[in-house]
């Protein structure tokens, strides 16, 4: 084959060689960069709710005849990404409740920590059984446990207590008819 006859063939070979060289260069750069920045190992995703490992409520016998009485609630809770502050409450069958609020992390971490909160039952509150309830647990990415958990039952003793809700004895509203066609009107309760 004569040289001048292969002009287009030489150009075709040059384009092919250029494509091969560019492809080899790109592959070489990918390989080099993969060694410069090794892949990061990611933890598996957290799809589980926090877990109550253990809890204590002390004391469980409270006498409110001479004044308010206090109990301390402690809970150890674990979660892969971290527990948000747990919420507790003590409630009585009469509807009375005390101590509602968030617990405080006193040791460990949100991933494995001990949380505490005190509950005070005031003098004059209902006597008898009070349930200490742990609200559903949540973690920092939105996983939540199902339902309330009873951590303990308090036995509250003392003087007779006020377990009745306030009673409305009477009420009046004057005037009972209002004309608002000319503007606002006032009524007194």
mmCIF file of C-alpha atoms in Angstrom:
data_model
loop_
_atom_site.group_PDB
_atom_site.id
_atom_site.type_symbol
_atom_site.label_atom_id
_atom_site.label_comp_id
_atom_site.label_asym_id
_atom_site.label_seq_id
_atom_site.Cartn_x
_atom_site.Cartn_y
_atom_site.Cartn_z
ATOM 1 C CA UNK A 1 0.000 0.000 0.000
ATOM 2 C CA UNK A 2 1.399 3.423 -0.916
ATOM 3 C CA UNK A 3 1.805 6.030 1.862
ATOM 4 C CA UNK A 4 -0.094 8.767 0.093
ATOM 5 C CA UNK A 5 -2.957 6.402 -0.415
ATOM 6 C CA UNK A 6 -3.332 5.791 3.352
ATOM 7 C CA UNK A 7 -3.843 9.430 4.398
ATOM 8 C CA UNK A 8 -7.345 8.929 5.777
ATOM 9 C CA UNK A 9 -6.272 5.649 7.305
ATOM 10 C CA UNK A 10 -3.470 7.369 9.233
ATOM 11 C CA UNK A 11 -5.954 9.966 10.527
ATOM 12 C CA UNK A 12 -8.337 7.194 11.581
ATOM 13 C CA UNK A 13 -5.498 5.450 13.395
ATOM 14 C CA UNK A 14 -4.543 8.730 15.070
ATOM 15 C CA UNK A 15 -8.116 9.311 16.331
ATOM 16 C CA UNK A 16 -8.233 5.748 17.589
ATOM 17 C CA UNK A 17 -4.853 6.147 19.299
ATOM 18 C CA UNK A 18 -6.021 9.460 20.812
ATOM 19 C CA UNK A 19 -9.187 7.792 22.166
ATOM 20 C CA UNK A 20 -7.127 4.956 23.620
ATOM 21 C CA UNK A 21 -4.654 7.373 25.216
ATOM 22 C CA UNK A 22 -7.443 9.523 26.719
ATOM 23 C CA UNK A 23 -9.247 6.465 28.083
ATOM 24 C CA UNK A 24 -6.039 5.074 29.585
ATOM 25 C CA UNK A 25 -5.273 8.468 31.163
ATOM 26 C CA UNK A 26 -8.749 8.696 32.737
ATOM 27 C CA UNK A 27 -8.534 5.167 34.105
ATOM 28 C CA UNK A 28 -5.081 5.856 35.525
ATOM 29 C CA UNK A 29 -6.366 9.009 37.273
ATOM 30 C CA UNK A 30 -9.331 7.137 38.754
ATOM 31 C CA UNK A 31 -7.024 4.453 40.119
ATOM 32 C CA UNK A 32 -4.591 7.011 41.564
ATOM 33 C CA UNK A 33 -7.351 9.073 43.163
ATOM 34 C CA UNK A 34 -8.954 6.021 44.713
ATOM 35 C CA UNK A 35 -5.721 5.363 46.611
ATOM 36 C CA UNK A 36 -5.416 9.004 47.653
ATOM 37 C CA UNK A 37 -8.900 9.032 49.232
ATOM 38 C CA UNK A 38 -9.823 5.544 50.406
ATOM 39 C CA UNK A 39 -13.561 4.949 50.768
ATOM 40 C CA UNK A 40 -15.055 5.918 54.113
ATOM 41 C CA UNK A 41 -16.560 3.102 56.140
ATOM 42 C CA UNK A 42 -20.116 4.058 57.103
ATOM 43 C CA UNK A 43 -22.002 2.493 59.967
ATOM 44 C CA UNK A 44 -25.132 0.615 59.085
ATOM 45 C CA UNK A 45 -28.252 2.737 59.278
ATOM 46 C CA UNK A 46 -30.170 2.998 62.561
ATOM 47 C CA UNK A 47 -33.772 1.846 62.126
ATOM 48 C CA UNK A 48 -34.418 0.808 65.733
ATOM 49 C CA UNK A 49 -35.956 2.723 68.609
ATOM 50 C CA UNK A 50 -33.998 3.347 71.812
ATOM 51 C CA UNK A 51 -34.020 0.491 74.345
ATOM 52 C CA UNK A 52 -34.710 0.762 78.081
ATOM 53 C CA UNK A 53 -32.006 -1.470 79.593
ATOM 54 C CA UNK A 54 -32.884 -0.959 83.271
ATOM 55 C CA UNK A 55 -34.660 1.421 85.630
ATOM 56 C CA UNK A 56 -35.031 2.142 89.340
ATOM 57 C CA UNK A 57 -37.499 4.250 91.284
ATOM 58 C CA UNK A 58 -36.553 4.957 94.916
ATOM 59 C CA UNK A 59 -38.275 5.167 97.253
ATOM 60 C CA UNK A 60 -41.614 3.713 96.188
ATOM 61 C CA UNK A 61 -43.249 4.262 99.603
ATOM 62 C CA UNK A 62 -44.069 7.965 100.100
ATOM 63 C CA UNK A 63 -45.757 9.566 103.126
ATOM 64 C CA UNK A 64 -47.186 13.038 102.466
ATOM 65 C CA UNK A 65 -48.905 13.579 105.853
ATOM 66 C CA UNK A 66 -46.221 16.057 107.052
ATOM 67 C CA UNK A 67 -45.337 17.578 103.672
ATOM 68 C CA UNK A 68 -44.324 16.790 100.106
ATOM 69 C CA UNK A 69 -42.377 13.615 99.353
ATOM 70 C CA UNK A 70 -39.860 12.979 96.573
ATOM 71 C CA UNK A 71 -38.779 9.928 94.604
ATOM 72 C CA UNK A 72 -35.859 9.580 92.182
ATOM 73 C CA UNK A 73 -36.313 7.860 88.801
ATOM 74 C CA UNK A 74 -33.209 6.474 87.057
ATOM 75 C CA UNK A 75 -33.132 4.792 83.632
ATOM 76 C CA UNK A 76 -30.330 3.357 81.511
ATOM 77 C CA UNK A 77 -31.165 3.705 77.814
ATOM 78 C CA UNK A 78 -29.198 2.690 74.706
ATOM 79 C CA UNK A 79 -29.495 3.628 71.025
ATOM 80 C CA UNK A 80 -27.086 3.504 68.066
ATOM 81 C CA UNK A 81 -27.446 7.179 67.120
ATOM 82 C CA UNK A 82 -28.405 8.572 70.522
ATOM 83 C CA UNK A 83 -31.494 8.952 72.659
ATOM 84 C CA UNK A 84 -33.239 12.282 73.056
ATOM 85 C CA UNK A 85 -34.082 13.216 76.656
ATOM 86 C CA UNK A 86 -36.718 10.746 77.898
ATOM 87 C CA UNK A 87 -39.969 12.058 79.411
ATOM 88 C CA UNK A 88 -41.616 10.706 82.574
ATOM 89 C CA UNK A 89 -44.692 11.400 84.663
ATOM 90 C CA UNK A 90 -46.419 10.027 87.756
ATOM 91 C CA UNK A 91 -50.196 9.660 87.525
ATOM 92 C CA UNK A 92 -53.042 8.625 89.819
ATOM 93 C CA UNK A 93 -56.396 7.075 88.847
ATOM 94 C CA UNK A 94 -58.131 10.317 89.930
ATOM 95 C CA UNK A 95 -56.472 12.144 87.034
ATOM 96 C CA UNK A 96 -53.862 13.867 89.179
ATOM 97 C CA UNK A 97 -50.331 13.888 87.779
ATOM 98 C CA UNK A 98 -46.976 15.122 89.026
ATOM 99 C CA UNK A 99 -43.394 15.324 87.784
ATOM 100 C CA UNK A 100 -44.057 15.574 84.056
ATOM 101 C CA UNK A 101 -40.851 16.503 82.234
ATOM 102 C CA UNK A 102 -37.598 15.470 80.616
ATOM 103 C CA UNK A 103 -34.973 13.400 82.365
ATOM 104 C CA UNK A 104 -31.355 14.610 82.578
ATOM 105 C CA UNK A 105 -28.338 12.631 81.345
ATOM 106 C CA UNK A 106 -26.199 12.092 84.478
ATOM 107 C CA UNK A 107 -23.609 9.631 83.144
ATOM 108 C CA UNK A 108 -22.546 8.014 79.899
ATOM 109 C CA UNK A 109 -23.597 9.252 76.470
ATOM 110 C CA UNK A 110 -26.875 9.571 74.582
ATOM 111 C CA UNK A 111 -25.896 6.257 72.903
ATOM 112 C CA UNK A 112 -25.534 4.460 76.268
ATOM 113 C CA UNK A 113 -26.415 6.600 79.225
ATOM 114 C CA UNK A 114 -28.067 6.913 82.588
ATOM 115 C CA UNK A 115 -30.883 9.449 82.883
ATOM 116 C CA UNK A 116 -32.485 10.803 86.082
ATOM 117 C CA UNK A 117 -35.408 12.928 87.252
ATOM 118 C CA UNK A 118 -37.049 13.488 90.623
ATOM 119 C CA UNK A 119 -40.805 13.509 91.101
ATOM 120 C CA UNK A 120 -42.417 15.348 94.018
ATOM 121 C CA UNK A 121 -45.859 14.372 95.276
ATOM 122 C CA UNK A 122 -47.259 17.368 97.195
ATOM 123 C CA UNK A 123 -49.029 17.245 100.551
ATOM 124 C CA UNK A 124 -52.778 17.006 99.936
ATOM 125 C CA UNK A 125 -52.417 14.971 96.728
ATOM 126 C CA UNK A 126 -54.355 11.745 96.221
ATOM 127 C CA UNK A 127 -53.209 8.830 98.330
ATOM 128 C CA UNK A 128 -52.899 5.295 97.048
ATOM 129 C CA UNK A 129 -51.193 4.015 93.908
ATOM 130 C CA UNK A 130 -49.368 6.322 91.503
ATOM 131 C CA UNK A 131 -47.860 4.882 88.307
ATOM 132 C CA UNK A 132 -44.481 6.212 87.170
ATOM 133 C CA UNK A 133 -44.691 6.243 83.369
ATOM 134 C CA UNK A 134 -41.916 6.468 80.792
ATOM 135 C CA UNK A 135 -43.195 8.051 77.587
ATOM 136 C CA UNK A 136 -42.285 6.449 74.231
ATOM 137 C CA UNK A 137 -38.521 6.764 73.664
ATOM 138 C CA UNK A 138 -37.157 8.693 70.671
ATOM 139 C CA UNK A 139 -33.720 8.875 69.112
ATOM 140 C CA UNK A 140 -31.992 11.725 67.306
ATOM 141 C CA UNK A 141 -33.094 10.556 63.831
ATOM 142 C CA UNK A 142 -36.774 9.939 64.539
ATOM 143 C CA UNK A 143 -37.055 6.292 65.589
ATOM 144 C CA UNK A 144 -39.641 5.893 68.346
ATOM 145 C CA UNK A 145 -40.643 3.081 70.684
ATOM 146 C CA UNK A 146 -44.261 2.036 70.964
ATOM 147 C CA UNK A 147 -46.355 2.932 73.969
ATOM 148 C CA UNK A 148 -45.783 3.985 77.534
ATOM 149 C CA UNK A 149 -43.845 1.848 79.991
ATOM 150 C CA UNK A 150 -44.703 1.647 83.683
ATOM 151 C CA UNK A 151 -41.421 1.873 85.576
ATOM 152 C CA UNK A 152 -42.876 1.476 89.089
ATOM 153 C CA UNK A 153 -45.947 1.965 91.232
ATOM 154 C CA UNK A 154 -45.650 4.407 94.128
ATOM 155 C CA UNK A 155 -47.649 3.815 97.311
ATOM 156 C CA UNK A 156 -48.565 7.262 98.649
ATOM 157 C CA UNK A 157 -49.917 7.527 102.204
ATOM 158 C CA UNK A 158 -50.889 10.526 104.322
ATOM 159 C CA UNK A 159 -53.742 12.698 105.496
ATOM 160 C CA UNK A 160 -57.013 12.792 103.627
ATOM 161 C CA UNK A 161 -56.514 14.336 100.246
ATOM 162 C CA UNK A 162 -58.353 16.604 97.845
ATOM 163 C CA UNK A 163 -59.219 14.375 94.890
ATOM 164 C CA UNK A 164 -62.166 16.382 93.570
ATOM 165 C CA UNK A 165 -61.958 18.773 90.664
ATOM 166 C CA UNK A 166 -63.229 22.332 91.165
ATOM 167 C CA UNK A 167 -66.994 22.705 90.748
ATOM 168 C CA UNK A 168 -68.642 25.661 88.986
ATOM 169 C CA UNK A 169 -71.405 26.801 91.331
ATOM 170 C CA UNK A 170 -72.941 29.538 89.202
ATOM 171 C CA UNK A 171 -72.291 31.891 86.319
ATOM 172 C CA UNK A 172 -73.955 34.802 84.548
ATOM 173 C CA UNK A 173 -73.512 36.452 81.180
ATOM 174 C CA UNK A 174 -74.815 40.004 80.616
ATOM 175 C CA UNK A 175 -76.161 41.074 78.273
ATOM 176 C CA UNK A 176 -77.305 37.852 76.654
ATOM 177 C CA UNK A 177 -78.094 39.540 73.306
ATOM 178 C CA UNK A 178 -75.569 41.618 71.336
ATOM 179 C CA UNK A 179 -76.070 43.901 68.333
ATOM 180 C CA UNK A 180 -72.863 44.128 66.305
ATOM 181 C CA UNK A 181 -74.345 45.821 63.210
ATOM 182 C CA UNK A 182 -72.829 49.203 64.206
ATOM 183 C CA UNK A 183 -69.527 47.782 65.521
ATOM 184 C CA UNK A 184 -68.159 45.565 68.260
ATOM 185 C CA UNK A 185 -70.059 44.888 71.458
ATOM 186 C CA UNK A 186 -69.031 43.849 74.965
ATOM 187 C CA UNK A 187 -70.413 41.194 77.249
ATOM 188 C CA UNK A 188 -69.579 40.478 80.876
ATOM 189 C CA UNK A 189 -69.151 36.977 82.300
#
